[in-house]
Amino acid sequence: MRQNTCDFLKERFVSIDLPFPCRQNRPLNSQNVADCLQKFNLKKTAVQKALDALADSGKISFKEYGKQKIYLARQDQFKIPNSEELTQMKESNSTLQQNLHEQKKAISQVEEEIRTLQSNLTLQQMREKEARLRKEVKELVDKLEILREGVTLVKPEDRKAIEHIYSEKLSQWRRRKRMFKDLWDTITENSPKDLKEFKEELGIEYDEDVGVNLQSFTDMLPQTRKRPRGRL
């Protein structure tokens, strides 16, 4: 036969794993108790009846505040420690707190060592990295030997073709600069507007505005292909 709520509370009120507020020796109302026993599917009405029955039987006591009843455990069922026992309890608590602090400190040190070890390479990872670096060093040494022997890495015809394309691109750049300058001078010749503000209004940017200089690119050409400075 299933226990009623009153029997349930009598037998399990102390032994069940209650939330922290209900495990404290403090006054509770029926709603507090119902909230604590919610996982046991006990409704507030049933809890209220059970609390009243326990109070009537003298198991617990209560006080009324208006329409609300406040229930509390009878304090005469608890052993009240004397001053000597309280002192021992305080000393024991202090010792436990010190032990807890030391344990936390030891755990922090172990965790720090674990993080340090995890950040280091394993033996297998170090071997793999060593092999990769040795391969890179060999490739660089081989390349250096080729350069020391004076071997031409770029064929003359390929270099000539690249220089020609590069020179053509620079010529197009010069022509466009000249075309823009002529057009800009014509438009702004009799314009009452401030030229700087007009340029910003149109969203126009000069090479210098974006950190580009035609002459610096021209200087990269071989001497035989360079144009004299100042010519567009």
PDB file of N, CA, C and O in Angstrom, residues 2-10 13 16 18 22 28-56 60 62 69-71:
ATOM      1  N   ARG A   2       0.531   2.238  -0.798  1.00  0.00           N
ATOM      2  CA  ARG A   2       1.371   3.425  -0.947  1.00  0.00           C
ATOM      3  C   ARG A   2       1.279   4.299   0.299  1.00  0.00           C
ATOM      4  O   ARG A   2       0.203   4.487   0.877  1.00  0.00           O
ATOM      5  N   GLN A   3       2.451   4.868   0.720  1.00  0.00           N
ATOM      6  CA  GLN A   3       2.471   5.747   1.874  1.00  0.00           C
ATOM      7  C   GLN A   3       1.745   7.045   1.550  1.00  0.00           C
ATOM      8  O   GLN A   3       1.775   7.531   0.418  1.00  0.00           O
ATOM      9  N   ASN A   4       1.085   7.596   2.568  1.00  0.00           N
ATOM     10  CA  ASN A   4       0.526   8.918   2.359  1.00  0.00           C
ATOM     11  C   ASN A   4       1.622   9.957   2.590  1.00  0.00           C
ATOM     12  O   ASN A   4       2.728   9.642   3.043  1.00  0.00           O
ATOM     13  N   THR A   5       1.325  11.215   2.299  1.00  0.00           N
ATOM     14  CA  THR A   5       2.339  12.263   2.374  1.00  0.00           C
ATOM     15  C   THR A   5       2.872  12.442   3.774  1.00  0.00           C
ATOM     16  O   THR A   5       4.065  12.679   3.989  1.00  0.00           O
ATOM     17  N   CYS A   6       1.989  12.305   4.763  1.00  0.00           N
ATOM     18  CA  CYS A   6       2.429  12.479   6.144  1.00  0.00           C
ATOM     19  C   CYS A   6       3.467  11.430   6.530  1.00  0.00           C
ATOM     20  O   CYS A   6       4.501  11.750   7.108  1.00  0.00           O
ATOM     21  N   ASP A   7       3.198  10.139   6.187  1.00  0.00           N
ATOM     22  CA  ASP A   7       4.153   9.073   6.482  1.00  0.00           C
ATOM     23  C   ASP A   7       5.469   9.326   5.748  1.00  0.00           C
ATOM     24  O   ASP A   7       6.556   9.084   6.270  1.00  0.00           O
ATOM     25  N   PHE A   8       5.337   9.779   4.510  1.00  0.00           N
ATOM     26  CA  PHE A   8       6.539  10.051   3.703  1.00  0.00           C
ATOM     27  C   PHE A   8       7.411  11.097   4.386  1.00  0.00           C
ATOM     28  O   PHE A   8       8.631  10.944   4.491  1.00  0.00           O
ATOM     29  N   LEU A   9       6.798  12.172   4.836  1.00  0.00           N
ATOM     30  CA  LEU A   9       7.561  13.232   5.475  1.00  0.00           C
ATOM     31  C   LEU A   9       8.155  12.768   6.795  1.00  0.00           C
ATOM     32  O   LEU A   9       9.291  13.105   7.132  1.00  0.00           O
ATOM     33  N   LYS A  10       7.397  11.965   7.564  1.00  0.00           N
ATOM     34  CA  LYS A  10       7.889  11.476   8.854  1.00  0.00           C
ATOM     35  C   LYS A  10       9.150  10.639   8.676  1.00  0.00           C
ATOM     36  O   LYS A  10      10.111  10.759   9.412  1.00  0.00           O
ATOM     37  N   PHE A  13      11.824  12.948   5.747  1.00  0.00           N
ATOM     38  CA  PHE A  13      12.051  14.391   5.756  1.00  0.00           C
ATOM     39  C   PHE A  13      13.513  14.742   6.003  1.00  0.00           C
ATOM     40  O   PHE A  13      14.051  15.690   5.466  1.00  0.00           O
ATOM     41  N   ILE A  16      16.221  12.150   3.021  1.00  0.00           N
ATOM     42  CA  ILE A  16      16.297  12.351   1.574  1.00  0.00           C
ATOM     43  C   ILE A  16      17.276  13.467   1.242  1.00  0.00           C
ATOM     44  O   ILE A  16      17.581  14.314   2.084  1.00  0.00           O
ATOM     45  N   LEU A  18      17.772  16.589   0.143  1.00  0.00           N
ATOM     46  CA  LEU A  18      17.034  17.820  -0.082  1.00  0.00           C
ATOM     47  C   LEU A  18      17.961  18.910  -0.597  1.00  0.00           C
ATOM     48  O   LEU A  18      19.163  18.906  -0.321  1.00  0.00           O
ATOM     49  N   CYS A  22      16.511  23.524   2.379  1.00  0.00           N
ATOM     50  CA  CYS A  22      15.692  22.670   3.231  1.00  0.00           C
ATOM     51  C   CYS A  22      16.536  21.817   4.175  1.00  0.00           C
ATOM     52  O   CYS A  22      15.991  21.117   5.029  1.00  0.00           O
ATOM     53  N   LEU A  28      10.544  27.227   7.877  1.00  0.00           N
ATOM     54  CA  LEU A  28      10.093  27.035   6.495  1.00  0.00           C
ATOM     55  C   LEU A  28       8.580  27.114   6.446  1.00  0.00           C
ATOM     56  O   LEU A  28       7.904  26.672   7.382  1.00  0.00           O
ATOM     57  N   ASN A  29       8.056  27.634   5.335  1.00  0.00           N
ATOM     58  CA  ASN A  29       6.610  27.561   5.145  1.00  0.00           C
ATOM     59  C   ASN A  29       6.299  26.381   4.230  1.00  0.00           C
ATOM     60  O   ASN A  29       7.204  25.701   3.721  1.00  0.00           O
ATOM     61  N   SER A  30       5.018  26.133   4.011  1.00  0.00           N
ATOM     62  CA  SER A  30       4.623  24.957   3.224  1.00  0.00           C
ATOM     63  C   SER A  30       5.132  25.041   1.790  1.00  0.00           C
ATOM     64  O   SER A  30       5.459  24.026   1.181  1.00  0.00           O
ATOM     65  N   GLN A  31       5.234  26.264   1.252  1.00  0.00           N
ATOM     66  CA  GLN A  31       5.720  26.419  -0.121  1.00  0.00           C
ATOM     67  C   GLN A  31       7.195  26.052  -0.211  1.00  0.00           C
ATOM     68  O   GLN A  31       7.633  25.409  -1.166  1.00  0.00           O
ATOM     69  N   ASN A  32       7.977  26.448   0.813  1.00  0.00           N
ATOM     70  CA  ASN A  32       9.398  26.081   0.843  1.00  0.00           C
ATOM     71  C   ASN A  32       9.570  24.571   0.820  1.00  0.00           C
ATOM     72  O   ASN A  32      10.390  24.020   0.068  1.00  0.00           O
ATOM     73  N   VAL A  33       8.784  23.888   1.651  1.00  0.00           N
ATOM     74  CA  VAL A  33       8.882  22.435   1.736  1.00  0.00           C
ATOM     75  C   VAL A  33       8.425  21.793   0.431  1.00  0.00           C
ATOM     76  O   VAL A  33       9.037  20.836  -0.060  1.00  0.00           O
ATOM     77  N   ALA A  34       7.342  22.312  -0.148  1.00  0.00           N
ATOM     78  CA  ALA A  34       6.836  21.766  -1.409  1.00  0.00           C
ATOM     79  C   ALA A  34       7.870  21.915  -2.518  1.00  0.00           C
ATOM     80  O   ALA A  34       8.050  21.014  -3.341  1.00  0.00           O
ATOM     81  N   ASP A  35       8.561  23.049  -2.528  1.00  0.00           N
ATOM     82  CA  ASP A  35       9.606  23.267  -3.542  1.00  0.00           C
ATOM     83  C   ASP A  35      10.733  22.255  -3.365  1.00  0.00           C
ATOM     84  O   ASP A  35      11.276  21.724  -4.339  1.00  0.00           O
ATOM     85  N   CYS A  36      11.095  21.972  -2.100  1.00  0.00           N
ATOM     86  CA  CYS A  36      12.167  21.017  -1.836  1.00  0.00           C
ATOM     87  C   CYS A  36      11.775  19.599  -2.232  1.00  0.00           C
ATOM     88  O   CYS A  36      12.624  18.793  -2.626  1.00  0.00           O
ATOM     89  N   LEU A  37      10.503  19.276  -2.121  1.00  0.00           N
ATOM     90  CA  LEU A  37      10.039  17.916  -2.393  1.00  0.00           C
ATOM     91  C   LEU A  37       9.414  17.785  -3.778  1.00  0.00           C
ATOM     92  O   LEU A  37       8.755  16.794  -4.075  1.00  0.00           O
ATOM     93  N   GLN A  38       9.649  18.770  -4.615  1.00  0.00           N
ATOM     94  CA  GLN A  38       9.019  18.779  -5.943  1.00  0.00           C
ATOM     95  C   GLN A  38       9.391  17.557  -6.768  1.00  0.00           C
ATOM     96  O   GLN A  38       8.565  17.001  -7.488  1.00  0.00           O
ATOM     97  N   LYS A  39      10.644  17.100  -6.645  1.00  0.00           N
ATOM     98  CA  LYS A  39      11.072  15.954  -7.457  1.00  0.00           C
ATOM     99  C   LYS A  39      10.402  14.656  -7.028  1.00  0.00           C
ATOM    100  O   LYS A  39      10.474  13.652  -7.741  1.00  0.00           O
ATOM    101  N   PHE A  40       9.733  14.654  -5.860  1.00  0.00           N
ATOM    102  CA  PHE A  40       8.995  13.470  -5.406  1.00  0.00           C
ATOM    103  C   PHE A  40       7.508  13.567  -5.758  1.00  0.00           C
ATOM    104  O   PHE A  40       6.703  12.778  -5.264  1.00  0.00           O
ATOM    105  N   ASN A  41       7.167  14.565  -6.606  1.00  0.00           N
ATOM    106  CA  ASN A  41       5.788  14.745  -7.088  1.00  0.00           C
ATOM    107  C   ASN A  41       4.793  14.971  -5.939  1.00  0.00           C
ATOM    108  O   ASN A  41       3.664  14.471  -5.962  1.00  0.00           O
ATOM    109  N   LEU A  42       5.224  15.702  -4.931  1.00  0.00           N
ATOM    110  CA  LEU A  42       4.333  16.039  -3.820  1.00  0.00           C
ATOM    111  C   LEU A  42       3.803  17.446  -4.023  1.00  0.00           C
ATOM    112  O   LEU A  42       4.568  18.388  -4.189  1.00  0.00           O
ATOM    113  N   LYS A  43       2.481  17.590  -4.006  1.00  0.00           N
ATOM    114  CA  LYS A  43       1.858  18.878  -4.218  1.00  0.00           C
ATOM    115  C   LYS A  43       1.823  19.676  -2.918  1.00  0.00           C
ATOM    116  O   LYS A  43       1.908  19.134  -1.817  1.00  0.00           O
ATOM    117  N   LYS A  44       1.632  20.977  -3.067  1.00  0.00           N
ATOM    118  CA  LYS A  44       1.644  21.854  -1.905  1.00  0.00           C
ATOM    119  C   LYS A  44       0.514  21.512  -0.927  1.00  0.00           C
ATOM    120  O   LYS A  44       0.696  21.534   0.293  1.00  0.00           O
ATOM    121  N   THR A  45      -0.677  21.172  -1.450  1.00  0.00           N
ATOM    122  CA  THR A  45      -1.814  20.852  -0.581  1.00  0.00           C
ATOM    123  C   THR A  45      -1.509  19.645   0.292  1.00  0.00           C
ATOM    124  O   THR A  45      -1.765  19.644   1.502  1.00  0.00           O
ATOM    125  N   ALA A  46      -0.924  18.614  -0.310  1.00  0.00           N
ATOM    126  CA  ALA A  46      -0.593  17.408   0.447  1.00  0.00           C
ATOM    127  C   ALA A  46       0.502  17.697   1.463  1.00  0.00           C
ATOM    128  O   ALA A  46       0.475  17.194   2.596  1.00  0.00           O
ATOM    129  N   VAL A  47       1.478  18.508   1.071  1.00  0.00           N
ATOM    130  CA  VAL A  47       2.554  18.863   1.992  1.00  0.00           C
ATOM    131  C   VAL A  47       2.004  19.648   3.172  1.00  0.00           C
ATOM    132  O   VAL A  47       2.389  19.431   4.325  1.00  0.00           O
ATOM    133  N   GLN A  48       1.053  20.572   2.909  1.00  0.00           N
ATOM    134  CA  GLN A  48       0.443  21.356   3.980  1.00  0.00           C
ATOM    135  C   GLN A  48      -0.260  20.462   4.998  1.00  0.00           C
ATOM    136  O   GLN A  48      -0.098  20.632   6.206  1.00  0.00           O
ATOM    137  N   LYS A  49      -1.005  19.482   4.482  1.00  0.00           N
ATOM    138  CA  LYS A  49      -1.715  18.563   5.384  1.00  0.00           C
ATOM    139  C   LYS A  49      -0.723  17.749   6.210  1.00  0.00           C
ATOM    140  O   LYS A  49      -0.927  17.532   7.409  1.00  0.00           O
ATOM    141  N   ALA A  50       0.337  17.303   5.582  1.00  0.00           N
ATOM    142  CA  ALA A  50       1.331  16.499   6.292  1.00  0.00           C
ATOM    143  C   ALA A  50       2.029  17.318   7.365  1.00  0.00           C
ATOM    144  O   ALA A  50       2.271  16.844   8.478  1.00  0.00           O
ATOM    145  N   LEU A  51       2.353  18.557   7.054  1.00  0.00           N
ATOM    146  CA  LEU A  51       3.000  19.418   8.040  1.00  0.00           C
ATOM    147  C   LEU A  51       2.083  19.683   9.229  1.00  0.00           C
ATOM    148  O   LEU A  51       2.518  19.681  10.386  1.00  0.00           O
ATOM    149  N   ASP A  52       0.792  19.893   8.934  1.00  0.00           N
ATOM    150  CA  ASP A  52      -0.161  20.113  10.016  1.00  0.00           C
ATOM    151  C   ASP A  52      -0.268  18.874  10.902  1.00  0.00           C
ATOM    152  O   ASP A  52      -0.353  18.978  12.133  1.00  0.00           O
ATOM    153  N   ALA A  53      -0.263  17.691  10.271  1.00  0.00           N
ATOM    154  CA  ALA A  53      -0.354  16.449  11.038  1.00  0.00           C
ATOM    155  C   ALA A  53       0.882  16.273  11.920  1.00  0.00           C
ATOM    156  O   ALA A  53       0.778  15.852  13.084  1.00  0.00           O
ATOM    157  N   LEU A  54       2.069  16.590  11.374  1.00  0.00           N
ATOM    158  CA  LEU A  54       3.296  16.491  12.162  1.00  0.00           C
ATOM    159  C   LEU A  54       3.292  17.493  13.312  1.00  0.00           C
ATOM    160  O   LEU A  54       3.757  17.200  14.415  1.00  0.00           O
ATOM    161  N   ALA A  55       2.731  18.665  13.053  1.00  0.00           N
ATOM    162  CA  ALA A  55       2.650  19.673  14.104  1.00  0.00           C
ATOM    163  C   ALA A  55       1.673  19.237  15.196  1.00  0.00           C
ATOM    164  O   ALA A  55       1.948  19.407  16.396  1.00  0.00           O
ATOM    165  N   ASP A  56       0.547  18.666  14.776  1.00  0.00           N
ATOM    166  CA  ASP A  56      -0.448  18.200  15.750  1.00  0.00           C
ATOM    167  C   ASP A  56       0.113  17.082  16.630  1.00  0.00           C
ATOM    168  O   ASP A  56      -0.239  16.966  17.815  1.00  0.00           O
ATOM    169  N   ILE A  60       6.918  18.463  15.020  1.00  0.00           N
ATOM    170  CA  ILE A  60       7.490  19.765  14.682  1.00  0.00           C
ATOM    171  C   ILE A  60       6.617  20.829  15.320  1.00  0.00           C
ATOM    172  O   ILE A  60       5.508  20.547  15.792  1.00  0.00           O
ATOM    173  N   PHE A  62       5.138  25.106  15.065  1.00  0.00           N
ATOM    174  CA  PHE A  62       4.817  26.117  14.067  1.00  0.00           C
ATOM    175  C   PHE A  62       4.359  27.393  14.754  1.00  0.00           C
ATOM    176  O   PHE A  62       3.981  27.403  15.931  1.00  0.00           O
ATOM    177  N   LYS A  69       1.493  29.887   7.984  1.00  0.00           N
ATOM    178  CA  LYS A  69       2.106  29.131   9.067  1.00  0.00           C
ATOM    179  C   LYS A  69       3.593  28.930   8.754  1.00  0.00           C
ATOM    180  O   LYS A  69       3.953  28.595   7.630  1.00  0.00           O
ATOM    181  N   ILE A  70       4.412  29.125   9.755  1.00  0.00           N
ATOM    182  CA  ILE A  70       5.846  28.917   9.631  1.00  0.00           C
ATOM    183  C   ILE A  70       6.219  27.721  10.499  1.00  0.00           C
ATOM    184  O   ILE A  70       5.954  27.722  11.713  1.00  0.00           O
ATOM    185  N   TYR A  71       6.799  26.702   9.882  1.00  0.00           N
ATOM    186  CA  TYR A  71       7.134  25.461  10.586  1.00  0.00           C
ATOM    187  C   TYR A  71       8.632  25.430  10.887  1.00  0.00           C
ATOM    188  O   TYR A  71       9.457  25.933  10.108  1.00  0.00           O
TER     189      TYR A  71
END
